[in-house]
Structure formats: C-alpha cells, structure tokens
Tab-separated table of C-alpha atoms and ligand atoms in Angstrom:
chain	number	residue	atom	x	y	z
A	1245	MET	CA	-0.205	0.034	-0.044
A	1246	ARG	CA	1.087	3.504	-0.670
A	1247	LEU	CA	0.114	5.602	2.469
A	1248	LEU	CA	0.182	8.908	3.126
A	1249	LEU	CA	-0.042	9.890	7.035
A	1250	VAL	CA	-1.078	13.328	7.959
A	1251	SER	CA	0.297	14.351	11.098
A	1252	THR	CA	-1.217	16.506	14.021
A	1253	PRO	CA	-0.924	20.616	13.508
A	1254	ILE	CA	-0.091	20.840	17.225
A	1255	GLY	CA	3.398	21.158	17.082
A	1256	THR	CA	6.078	19.453	15.048
A	1257	LEU	CA	7.120	15.969	14.862
A	1258	GLY	CA	9.926	15.116	17.158
A	1259	SER	CA	9.212	18.104	19.464
A	1260	GLY	CA	7.172	16.396	21.958
A	1261	SER	CA	4.524	18.702	22.096
A	1262	GLY	CA	1.939	16.328	19.921
A	1263	GLY	CA	2.145	14.126	23.117
A	1264	GLY	CA	0.779	10.521	22.268
A	1265	ILE	CA	0.105	11.144	18.706
A	1266	GLU	CA	3.858	11.662	18.042
A	1267	PHE	CA	4.686	8.335	19.401
A	1268	THR	CA	1.740	6.642	17.561
A	1269	ILE	CA	2.448	8.211	14.032
A	1270	THR	CA	6.238	7.465	14.631
A	1271	ASN	CA	5.368	3.662	15.252
A	1272	VAL	CA	2.692	3.315	12.934
A	1273	ALA	CA	5.177	4.547	10.253
A	1274	GLN	CA	8.009	2.458	11.232
A	1275	GLU	CA	5.951	-0.625	11.274
A	1276	MET	CA	4.087	-0.217	8.109
A	1277	GLN	CA	7.498	0.565	6.249
A	1278	ARG	CA	9.227	-2.298	7.820
A	1279	ARG	CA	6.202	-4.549	6.200
A	1280	GLY	CA	7.203	-3.234	2.746
A	1281	HIS	CA	4.474	-0.461	2.746
A	1282	GLN	CA	5.314	3.052	0.940
A	1283	VAL	CA	4.936	5.436	3.833
A	1284	THR	CA	5.156	9.201	3.655
A	1285	ILE	CA	4.465	11.554	6.545
A	1286	LEU	CA	3.004	14.955	5.594
A	1287	ALA	CA	3.774	17.059	8.781
A	1288	PRO	CA	4.605	20.971	9.844
A	1289	ASP	CA	7.656	22.514	8.962
A	1290	GLY	CA	10.495	21.230	11.166
A	1291	SER	CA	9.092	17.960	11.739
A	1292	THR	CA	12.019	15.025	11.499
A	1293	LEU	CA	11.392	11.310	11.452
A	1294	ALA	CA	14.639	9.406	10.505
A	1295	GLY	CA	14.361	7.118	7.758
A	1296	ILE	CA	10.618	8.091	6.624
A	1297	GLU	CA	9.940	10.249	3.541
A	1298	MET	CA	8.460	13.453	4.933
A	1299	ILE	CA	6.900	16.431	3.195
A	1300	THR	CA	6.426	19.424	5.347
A	1301	VAL	CA	4.424	22.729	5.123
A	1302	PRO	CA	4.728	25.922	6.800
A	1303	GLY	CA	2.081	27.909	8.864
A	1304	LYS	CA	0.752	28.749	12.041
A	1305	GLY	CA	-0.126	25.941	14.743
A	1306	GLN	CA	-3.607	24.836	15.644
A	1307	ILE	CA	-5.171	25.509	19.068
A	1308	SER	CA	-5.553	22.092	20.587
A	1309	VAL	CA	-9.082	21.245	20.873
A	1310	GLN	CA	-8.870	19.304	24.184
A	1311	ASN	CA	-8.561	22.799	25.907
A	1312	GLN	CA	-12.051	24.023	24.532
A	1313	TYR	CA	-15.546	24.191	25.965
A	1314	GLU	CA	-18.246	21.970	24.370
A	1315	ASP	CA	-19.859	24.692	22.150
A	1316	ALA	CA	-16.534	25.999	21.002
A	1317	PRO	CA	-16.591	27.238	17.317
A	1318	ILE	CA	-14.180	26.199	14.739
A	1319	THR	CA	-11.360	28.537	14.486
A	1320	LEU	CA	-8.312	28.733	12.174
A	1321	PRO	CA	-5.385	31.161	12.677
A	1322	VAL	CA	-4.116	33.084	9.526
A	1323	ASN	CA	-1.953	31.040	7.415
A	1324	SER	CA	-3.118	27.975	9.266
A	1325	VAL	CA	-0.946	25.193	9.161
A	1326	LEU	CA	-3.690	22.689	9.369
A	1327	ALA	CA	-5.357	24.424	6.209
A	1328	ASN	CA	-1.879	24.294	4.361
A	1329	LEU	CA	-1.652	20.368	5.464
A	1330	TRP	CA	-4.778	19.535	4.029
A	1331	GLN	CA	-4.370	21.689	1.128
A	1332	LYS	CA	-1.200	19.746	0.281
A	1333	ALA	CA	-2.854	16.563	0.891
A	1334	ARG	CA	-5.455	17.372	-1.717
A	1335	GLU	CA	-2.911	18.031	-3.995
A	1336	ILE	CA	-0.884	14.777	-3.668
A	1337	GLN	CA	-3.489	12.398	-2.619
A	1338	HIS	CA	-3.603	10.590	-5.995
A	1339	ASN	CA	-0.298	9.224	-5.449
A	1340	TYR	CA	-1.432	7.284	-2.454
A	1341	ASP	CA	-4.101	4.526	-1.764
A	1342	ALA	CA	-5.170	5.973	1.508
A	1343	VAL	CA	-4.535	9.066	3.172
A	1344	VAL	CA	-4.802	8.737	7.228
A	1345	ASN	CA	-5.560	11.681	9.135
A	1346	TYR	CA	-4.055	11.970	12.918
A	1347	ALA	CA	-5.425	15.405	13.590
A	1348	TYR	CA	-8.296	15.804	15.962
A	1349	ASP	CA	-9.675	18.862	13.871
A	1350	TRP	CA	-12.940	19.613	12.295
A	1351	LEU	CA	-11.425	20.254	8.761
A	1352	PRO	CA	-10.108	16.957	7.907
A	1353	PHE	CA	-13.079	15.312	9.245
A	1354	TYR	CA	-15.235	17.441	7.155
A	1355	LEU	CA	-13.209	16.904	4.088
A	1356	THR	CA	-13.776	12.992	4.270
A	1357	PRO	CA	-16.331	13.002	1.197
A	1358	PHE	CA	-14.684	15.333	-0.799
A	1359	PHE	CA	-11.488	13.322	-1.301
A	1360	GLN	CA	-11.036	11.250	-4.164
A	1361	THR	CA	-8.407	8.895	-2.429
A	1362	ILE	CA	-10.125	7.040	0.401
A	1363	LEU	CA	-9.428	9.375	3.609
A	1364	LEU	CA	-9.465	7.641	6.977
A	1365	HIS	CA	-8.922	8.730	10.597
A	1366	HIS	CA	-7.291	7.988	13.914
A	1367	VAL	CA	-9.464	9.551	16.425
A	1368	SER	CA	-7.271	10.461	18.917
A	1369	MET	CA	-9.498	11.963	21.656
A	1370	SER	CA	-12.941	11.308	23.102
A	1371	PHE	CA	-15.709	13.761	22.980
A	1372	VAL	CA	-14.622	17.358	23.320
A	1373	THR	CA	-16.775	19.845	21.164
A	1374	HIS	CA	-20.191	19.462	19.678
A	1375	SER	CA	-18.898	20.463	16.358
A	1376	ILE	CA	-16.374	17.975	16.153
A	1377	ASP	CA	-18.821	15.125	17.239
A	1378	ARG	CA	-20.944	16.131	14.490
A	1379	ALA	CA	-18.404	16.088	11.835
A	1380	LEU	CA	-17.471	12.575	13.175
A	1381	ALA	CA	-21.255	11.423	12.947
A	1382	SER	CA	-21.706	12.216	9.631
A	1383	ILE	CA	-18.822	9.949	8.688
A	1384	ALA	CA	-19.920	7.366	11.090
A	1385	GLN	CA	-23.280	7.209	9.245
A	1386	LYS	CA	-21.807	6.909	5.883
A	1387	TYR	CA	-18.213	5.167	6.285
A	1388	PRO	CA	-18.337	3.728	9.930
A	1389	GLU	CA	-14.859	1.727	8.800
A	1390	ARG	CA	-13.220	4.932	8.359
A	1391	LEU	CA	-13.174	6.039	11.787
A	1392	LYS	CA	-10.699	4.245	13.708
A	1393	PHE	CA	-10.835	4.629	17.725
A	1394	GLY	CA	-8.277	3.779	20.649
A	1395	SER	CA	-10.476	2.093	23.045
A	1396	PHE	CA	-14.147	1.216	23.272
A	1397	ALA	CA	-14.876	3.503	26.113
A	1398	GLN	CA	-13.213	6.358	24.063
A	1399	ALA	CA	-15.678	5.514	21.218
A	1400	GLN	CA	-18.660	5.540	23.818
A	1401	THR	CA	-18.069	9.095	24.678
A	1402	PHE	CA	-19.715	10.313	21.117
A	1403	SER	CA	-23.146	11.155	20.547
A	1404	PHE	CA	-23.577	8.648	17.634
A	1405	ASP	CA	-23.531	4.951	16.811
A	1406	THR	CA	-19.875	3.573	16.874
A	1407	SER	CA	-20.512	0.016	16.858
A	1408	TYR	CA	-19.449	-0.356	13.458
A	1409	CYS	CA	-15.917	1.641	13.788
A	1410	PRO	CA	-12.928	-0.345	14.459
A	1411	VAL	CA	-11.342	0.115	17.839
A	1412	ILE	CA	-7.462	-0.554	17.018
A	1413	TYR	CA	-5.057	-0.625	20.195
A	1414	HIS	CA	-1.590	0.702	19.684
A	1415	GLY	CA	1.551	-0.828	20.033
A	1416	LEU	CA	5.378	-0.313	20.577
A	1417	PRO	CA	8.892	-1.581	19.784
A	1418	VAL	CA	8.884	-4.068	22.722
A	1419	ASP	CA	12.632	-4.854	22.162
A	1420	GLN	CA	13.630	-1.270	22.681
A	1421	TYR	CA	12.169	-1.327	26.163
A	1422	ASN	CA	14.342	-2.818	28.961
A	1423	PHE	CA	12.693	-5.138	31.476
A	1424	SER	CA	13.360	-4.490	35.358
A	1425	ALA	CA	12.704	-6.895	37.727
A	1426	THR	CA	13.457	-4.802	40.836
A	1427	PRO	CA	11.989	-1.599	41.339
A	1428	LYS	CA	12.939	1.290	44.028
A	1429	LYS	CA	10.709	2.758	46.363
A	1430	TYR	CA	9.040	5.547	44.496
A	1431	LEU	CA	5.608	5.846	42.613
A	1432	LEU	CA	5.514	7.302	39.070
A	1433	TRP	CA	3.124	9.730	36.983
A	1434	LEU	CA	3.482	10.735	33.413
A	1435	GLY	CA	1.953	12.913	31.149
A	1436	ARG	CA	1.117	16.414	30.202
A	1437	ILE	CA	0.382	18.548	33.435
A	1438	ALA	CA	-3.000	19.715	32.894
A	1439	PRO	CA	-6.159	19.544	34.837
A	1440	GLU	CA	-7.769	16.777	32.668
A	1441	LYS	CA	-4.753	14.522	33.715
A	1442	ALA	CA	-5.709	14.965	37.472
A	1443	LEU	CA	-2.089	14.921	38.775
A	1444	GLU	CA	-3.297	16.303	42.154
A	1445	ASP	CA	-4.892	12.765	42.730
A	1446	GLY	CA	-1.453	11.066	42.498
A	1447	VAL	CA	-0.012	13.862	44.800
A	1448	ARG	CA	-2.486	12.823	47.476
A	1449	VAL	CA	-1.751	9.105	47.063
A	1450	ALA	CA	2.288	10.228	48.011
A	1451	GLN	CA	1.148	12.182	50.866
A	1452	MET	CA	-1.263	9.617	51.879
A	1453	THR	CA	1.396	6.496	51.904
A	1454	GLY	CA	4.605	8.778	52.202
A	1455	ILE	CA	5.738	6.982	49.168
A	1456	PRO	CA	7.705	9.410	46.953
A	1457	LEU	CA	6.116	10.379	43.703
A	1458	ARG	CA	8.196	11.208	40.914
A	1459	ILE	CA	6.456	13.241	37.977
A	1460	PHE	CA	7.443	13.854	34.414
A	1461	GLY	CA	5.645	15.249	31.451
A	1462	LYS	CA	5.267	18.630	29.432
A	1463	LEU	CA	4.243	21.400	31.689
A	1464	GLU	CA	1.133	22.339	29.802
A	1465	ASP	CA	-0.427	24.384	32.585
A	1466	ARG	CA	1.859	26.250	34.762
A	1467	GLU	CA	-1.030	27.976	37.107
A	1468	TYR	CA	-2.374	24.561	37.701
A	1469	TRP	CA	1.084	23.266	38.731
A	1470	GLU	CA	1.612	25.873	41.103
A	1471	ASN	CA	-1.708	25.478	42.821
A	1472	ILE	CA	-0.880	21.869	43.180
A	1473	GLN	CA	2.510	22.780	44.967
A	1474	GLN	CA	0.885	25.291	47.238
A	1475	ASN	CA	-2.065	22.989	48.096
A	1476	PHE	CA	0.179	19.907	49.248
A	1477	PRO	CA	3.383	21.609	50.544
A	1478	ASP	CA	4.412	18.605	52.345
A	1479	ALA	CA	3.945	16.050	49.700
A	1480	PRO	CA	6.984	13.892	48.677
A	1481	ILE	CA	6.899	14.537	45.120
A	1482	GLU	CA	9.678	15.732	42.545
A	1483	TYR	CA	8.719	16.984	39.207
A	1484	GLY	CA	11.784	16.142	36.755
A	1485	GLY	CA	10.482	18.097	33.519
A	1486	PHE	CA	9.726	16.390	30.142
A	1487	LEU	CA	12.207	13.585	29.426
A	1488	ASP	CA	13.155	14.092	25.696
A	1489	ASN	CA	15.410	10.940	25.777
A	1490	LYS	CA	13.357	7.651	25.818
A	1491	ALA	CA	16.269	5.793	27.452
A	1492	ASP	CA	15.958	8.187	30.515
A	1493	LEU	CA	12.119	7.558	30.362
A	1494	GLN	CA	12.597	4.096	30.285
A	1495	GLN	CA	14.940	4.048	33.356
A	1496	VAL	CA	12.536	5.896	35.634
A	1497	ILE	CA	9.651	3.836	34.601
A	1498	GLY	CA	11.577	0.487	35.067
A	1499	GLU	CA	12.678	1.445	38.425
A	1500	SER	CA	9.450	2.513	39.668
A	1501	MET	CA	6.707	0.311	41.860
A	1502	ALA	CA	4.138	1.444	39.568
A	1503	LEU	CA	2.527	3.901	37.207
A	1504	LEU	CA	-0.546	6.029	38.615
A	1505	MET	CA	-3.043	6.710	35.930
A	1506	THR	CA	-5.222	9.484	37.606
A	1507	ALA	CA	-7.201	11.140	34.376
A	1508	ARG	CA	-10.278	12.850	34.950
A	1509	TRP	CA	-11.087	12.632	31.269
A	1510	VAL	CA	-11.663	9.707	29.136
A	1511	GLU	CA	-8.169	8.922	27.914
A	1512	ALA	CA	-8.286	7.777	24.265
A	1513	PHE	CA	-5.679	4.934	24.619
A	1514	GLY	CA	-2.921	6.050	27.064
A	1515	ASN	CA	0.542	5.063	25.290
A	1516	VAL	CA	2.184	5.440	28.861
A	1517	VAL	CA	0.333	2.400	30.188
A	1518	ILE	CA	2.025	0.216	27.626
A	1519	GLU	CA	5.300	1.856	27.912
A	1520	SER	CA	5.118	1.071	31.626
A	1521	LEU	CA	4.049	-2.384	31.132
A	1522	ALA	CA	6.791	-2.952	28.859
A	1523	CYS	CA	9.518	-1.996	31.433
A	1524	GLY	CA	7.691	-4.396	33.704
A	1525	THR	CA	5.931	-1.933	35.707
A	1526	PRO	CA	2.471	-2.457	36.829
A	1527	VAL	CA	-0.270	0.222	36.174
A	1528	ILE	CA	-2.938	1.502	38.872
A	1529	THR	CA	-5.552	3.323	37.104
A	1530	TYR	CA	-8.900	4.656	37.498
A	1531	ASP	CA	-11.614	2.293	35.625
A	1532	ARG	CA	-12.085	4.980	32.946
A	1533	GLY	CA	-10.793	5.029	29.278
A	1534	GLY	CA	-8.100	3.147	27.471
A	1535	PRO	CA	-6.119	2.481	30.530
A	1536	GLY	CA	-9.104	0.724	32.356
A	1537	GLU	CA	-9.406	-1.463	29.231
A	1538	ILE	CA	-5.388	-2.255	28.717
A	1539	ILE	CA	-4.955	-3.221	32.434
A	1540	THR	CA	-6.413	-6.520	33.686
A	1541	ASP	CA	-7.159	-6.163	37.552
A	1542	GLY	CA	-5.000	-8.077	39.587
A	1543	GLU	CA	-2.874	-9.201	36.689
A	1544	THR	CA	-1.051	-6.074	35.277
A	1545	GLY	CA	-1.906	-3.743	37.829
A	1546	PHE	CA	-5.259	-2.517	39.743
A	1547	VAL	CA	-8.254	-0.872	37.890
A	1548	VAL	CA	-9.902	1.157	40.807
A	1549	LYS	CA	-13.127	3.162	41.174
A	1550	PRO	CA	-12.852	6.359	39.257
A	1551	ASP	CA	-11.751	9.447	41.236
A	1552	SER	CA	-11.267	7.390	44.626
A	1553	VAL	CA	-7.907	8.267	45.837
A	1554	VAL	CA	-8.600	5.933	48.694
A	1555	ALA	CA	-8.960	2.972	46.412
A	1556	LEU	CA	-5.507	3.892	44.661
A	1557	VAL	CA	-3.980	3.853	48.086
A	1558	GLU	CA	-5.255	0.475	48.848
A	1559	ALA	CA	-3.854	-0.692	45.496
A	1560	VAL	CA	-0.256	0.699	46.068
A	1561	ASN	CA	-0.548	-1.452	49.506
A	1562	ARG	CA	-0.983	-4.405	47.215
A	1563	ILE	CA	1.428	-3.736	44.588
A	1564	ALA	CA	3.592	-6.568	45.535
A	1565	GLU	CA	0.891	-8.990	44.345
A	1566	ILE	CA	1.862	-8.308	40.859
A	1567	ASP	CA	4.195	-10.373	38.679
A	1568	ARG	CA	6.255	-7.851	36.746
A	1569	LEU	CA	7.238	-10.423	34.184
A	1570	CYS	CA	3.396	-11.055	33.239
A	1571	CYS	CA	3.060	-6.869	32.491
A	1572	ARG	CA	5.899	-7.604	30.035
A	1573	ARG	CA	4.349	-10.731	28.509
A	1574	VAL	CA	1.315	-8.862	27.988
A	1575	VAL	CA	2.829	-6.143	26.116
A	1576	GLU	CA	4.762	-8.956	23.879
A	1577	GLU	CA	1.635	-10.466	23.230
A	1578	LYS	CA	-1.034	-7.897	22.464
A	1579	PHE	CA	0.756	-4.679	22.351
A	1580	SER	CA	3.938	-5.291	20.252
A	1581	LEU	CA	4.559	-3.316	16.781
A	1582	GLU	CA	3.949	-6.647	15.317
A	1583	ALA	CA	0.483	-7.173	16.736
A	1584	MET	CA	-0.467	-3.645	16.258
A	1585	GLY	CA	0.954	-3.895	12.273
A	1586	ASP	CA	-1.468	-6.759	11.711
A	1587	ARG	CA	-4.306	-5.112	13.311
A	1588	LEU	CA	-3.536	-1.910	11.149
A	1589	GLU	CA	-2.860	-3.857	7.970
A	1590	GLN	CA	-6.122	-5.403	8.391
A	1591	TRP	CA	-8.162	-2.177	8.705
A	1592	LEU	CA	-6.256	-0.616	5.833
A	1593	THR	CA	-6.969	-3.404	3.349
A	1594	SER	CA	-10.598	-3.777	4.140
A	1595	ALA	CA	-11.051	-0.238	4.074
A	1596	ILE	CA	-9.227	0.512	0.418
A	1597	ALA	CA	-11.084	-2.695	-0.587
B	2365	UDP	N1	6.464	11.279	27.355
B	2365	UDP	C1	7.610	11.648	27.194
B	2365	UDP	N2	8.433	12.168	28.292
B	2365	UDP	C2	7.972	12.580	29.570
B	2365	UDP	C3	6.690	12.275	29.440
B	2365	UDP	C4	5.785	11.607	28.431
B	2365	UDP	O1	8.373	11.273	25.947
B	2365	UDP	O2	8.755	13.217	30.343
B	2365	UDP	C5	5.778	10.772	26.249
B	2365	UDP	C6	5.401	9.246	26.636
B	2365	UDP	O3	6.341	8.137	26.125
B	2365	UDP	C7	4.010	9.132	25.616
B	2365	UDP	C8	3.480	10.525	25.361
B	2365	UDP	O4	4.320	11.310	25.983
B	2365	UDP	O5	4.597	8.538	24.355
B	2365	UDP	C9	2.140	10.515	26.201
B	2365	UDP	O6	1.232	9.971	25.398
B	2365	UDP	P1	-0.035	9.524	25.917
B	2365	UDP	O7	-0.981	8.936	24.962
B	2365	UDP	O8	-0.129	8.595	27.313
B	2365	UDP	O9	-0.978	10.925	26.333
B	2365	UDP	P2	-1.341	12.023	25.494
B	2365	UDP	O10	-0.229	13.036	25.844
B	2365	UDP	O11	-1.462	11.546	24.022
B	2365	UDP	O12	-2.514	12.520	26.127
C-alpha cells in the first residue's frame, strides 16, 4: 500500500508537544514501512523522523481542541498549518492508496467525502466539542469503517453509534524497552501537566502513603501546577520536567513500583500504560478510558473506582502481588509493533477494498 499519514497541526513531529500522537505516528510509520508498504508523512515544517519520507508545510499551529469548551466554534489562525496540510494532501492524494489523518480537528473530518483517495481517521481523543462530534457522526453514518478509535470507552463518549467503527489498540517496539525486575521505592506519574490528567490525585496518594511520587511530562498549565505545589506543600513529590530521551524515560519507568493513571477525562488509549508494562512496571488506574481496558485488574496492575484516592492507596499497598514479568508478557503478546501492524494492515486493506 502507498500510505500518506497526515500528522497533527499541534507542534512539530519530534518536539514532544504532540503528546501520544507523535509516539503513535512514529510507531505506525516505522512498522508499516518495515512490512514493505510505502509510507510518507505530511507534517508541519521542522518535523523530523529518521528513515521515513517526509513532506513538510509552513503555517501557524492550531489551538488544541482538548482545551476548548463544548460549544466552541471552529477557528483557524491566518496562514493555518492545518489548512496548509490539507491543501497539500488534496494536491498529492492521487499518489497514494489511502490518506490517514492523525489530527483531531474538524477540517479533515469534514473533508472526508470530498477526497478522491480514501481518507481514514485515527480519532485520538474522546468527545470534546459538539462541532467535531457532528463531523464524526456524519462520517460514521456513511463510512463507519473509516473511523478508528483507541478504546471502546473512548468510542462510547460520542453521541452517535460507533458500533461499526473499529477499535484498534496501539503498540510499541518491545525490544527497545528493557525489562526491570527490581523496582526502587517510588511511584511514577507521566503525562502532560494539565487539569484533565488530575495530577493532584497522584500527589494525594504520595501524601497518604509517604511513598515519593516522581512526575515527568510537559508543563502545559503552569498555574495548575503552582496550585498543586501550594495545596500540598509537604507531599513527597518531585517534578523532573519532560524527558526527551526515551532511554532516560525507560529507566525511571523501570525503576518505579507502579505508574499511577489518574485522568479525569476519558483517555482515548494511554501510550504510557503500555510503555510502563513493557518495562515490567504495573499500572494503577481509575476504571476509565483506555487504561481501564488495557490493564487487567490483579494481573497487570489494579483498576479502581474512578476518582477514589482511597482506592488508589489500597492498590499501592497491594502492588507486590503483581508479577512484573506478566506485565511485560502482555505487551509482547498484545501490544507489540507486530501485533499492532497486523491490526492496522487488516483495517487499511479492508477499508481500501
Ligand atoms: N512522554 C515523554 N516524556 C515524558 C513524559 C511523557 O516522552 O517526560 C511521552 C510518553 O512516552 C508518551 C507520550 O509522551 O508516548 C504521552 O502519550 P499518552 O498517550 O500517554 O498521552 P497524551 O499526551 O496523548 O494525552
């Protein structure tokens, strides 16, 4: 297959500001190319990904939809990189068998019936705005197979019937993750520091258990972070910034007792969950979104009542019951690049057919 993957208009590939999308698009591009497909990425200027053909376009970045209210209108800045990406995609679409969109934005969703080459969508977030929900609904009505979700829980947040839309779990290059059998005594919290990720619940766990919490990720909302520091002056927490280097990230994951997933929103998938399991580190998560589906309670971590800090603490106290090798094996079997590649190939082949 000749595939054109159109990246997110939020930041450049390789910068870290695209969050989980960057990780996903990198893994998808590399795995599909390894299988002999021809892969091109179309992305904002400044994007890089070694070994993959890249076409870049200039323009002003898009405001992330995740920070918008439900009735927010669609807005594009002057010289929008999103518009430029899709102008370019229209021009070059005939060189490809399929165009796959990774942006959670109204414009590419809306364009679906107007493309001559089949346009498919990786839907990377749950319901946020009504305008996007409507655009997705009209795709689902006509071409449900073109919308791919990261988890069943994510798909269910939308107003329309998603039962004919595929749910395809992500994967990662397992051999690039070292298994660690013996953790040190600390808990880990990974992610963008923003209200929807509810870091404060993780901080409360640290305060109640006395077990240090190490925090890594992009500081997206400074005021929110300053409030946490003021509200919990004695909690044993340490913020280490955003770790660019995957080797450093792996080391802090592998050495931790457990990863805490405390998101208040319905996380579409949660790449950090499979990264954690790949290192042998169990995950304690609220029963919400992708993490609640990926983790098997009592086997690869604990899935607890949403928003209950007491339940998180109880799970931390039982963490020694989890076999770290079992966490690793689940990734090898279900969340490897090969396993993800099989799922994607099937989706793309049947959608194109
Ligand atoms: N990440 C990273 N360094 C950090 C914290 C996170 O590289 O210090 C990466 C992490 O490995 C993961 C991504 O950021 O690939 C976050 O993706 P996820 O799907 O978990 O959340 P999102 O940001 O998409 O909501």
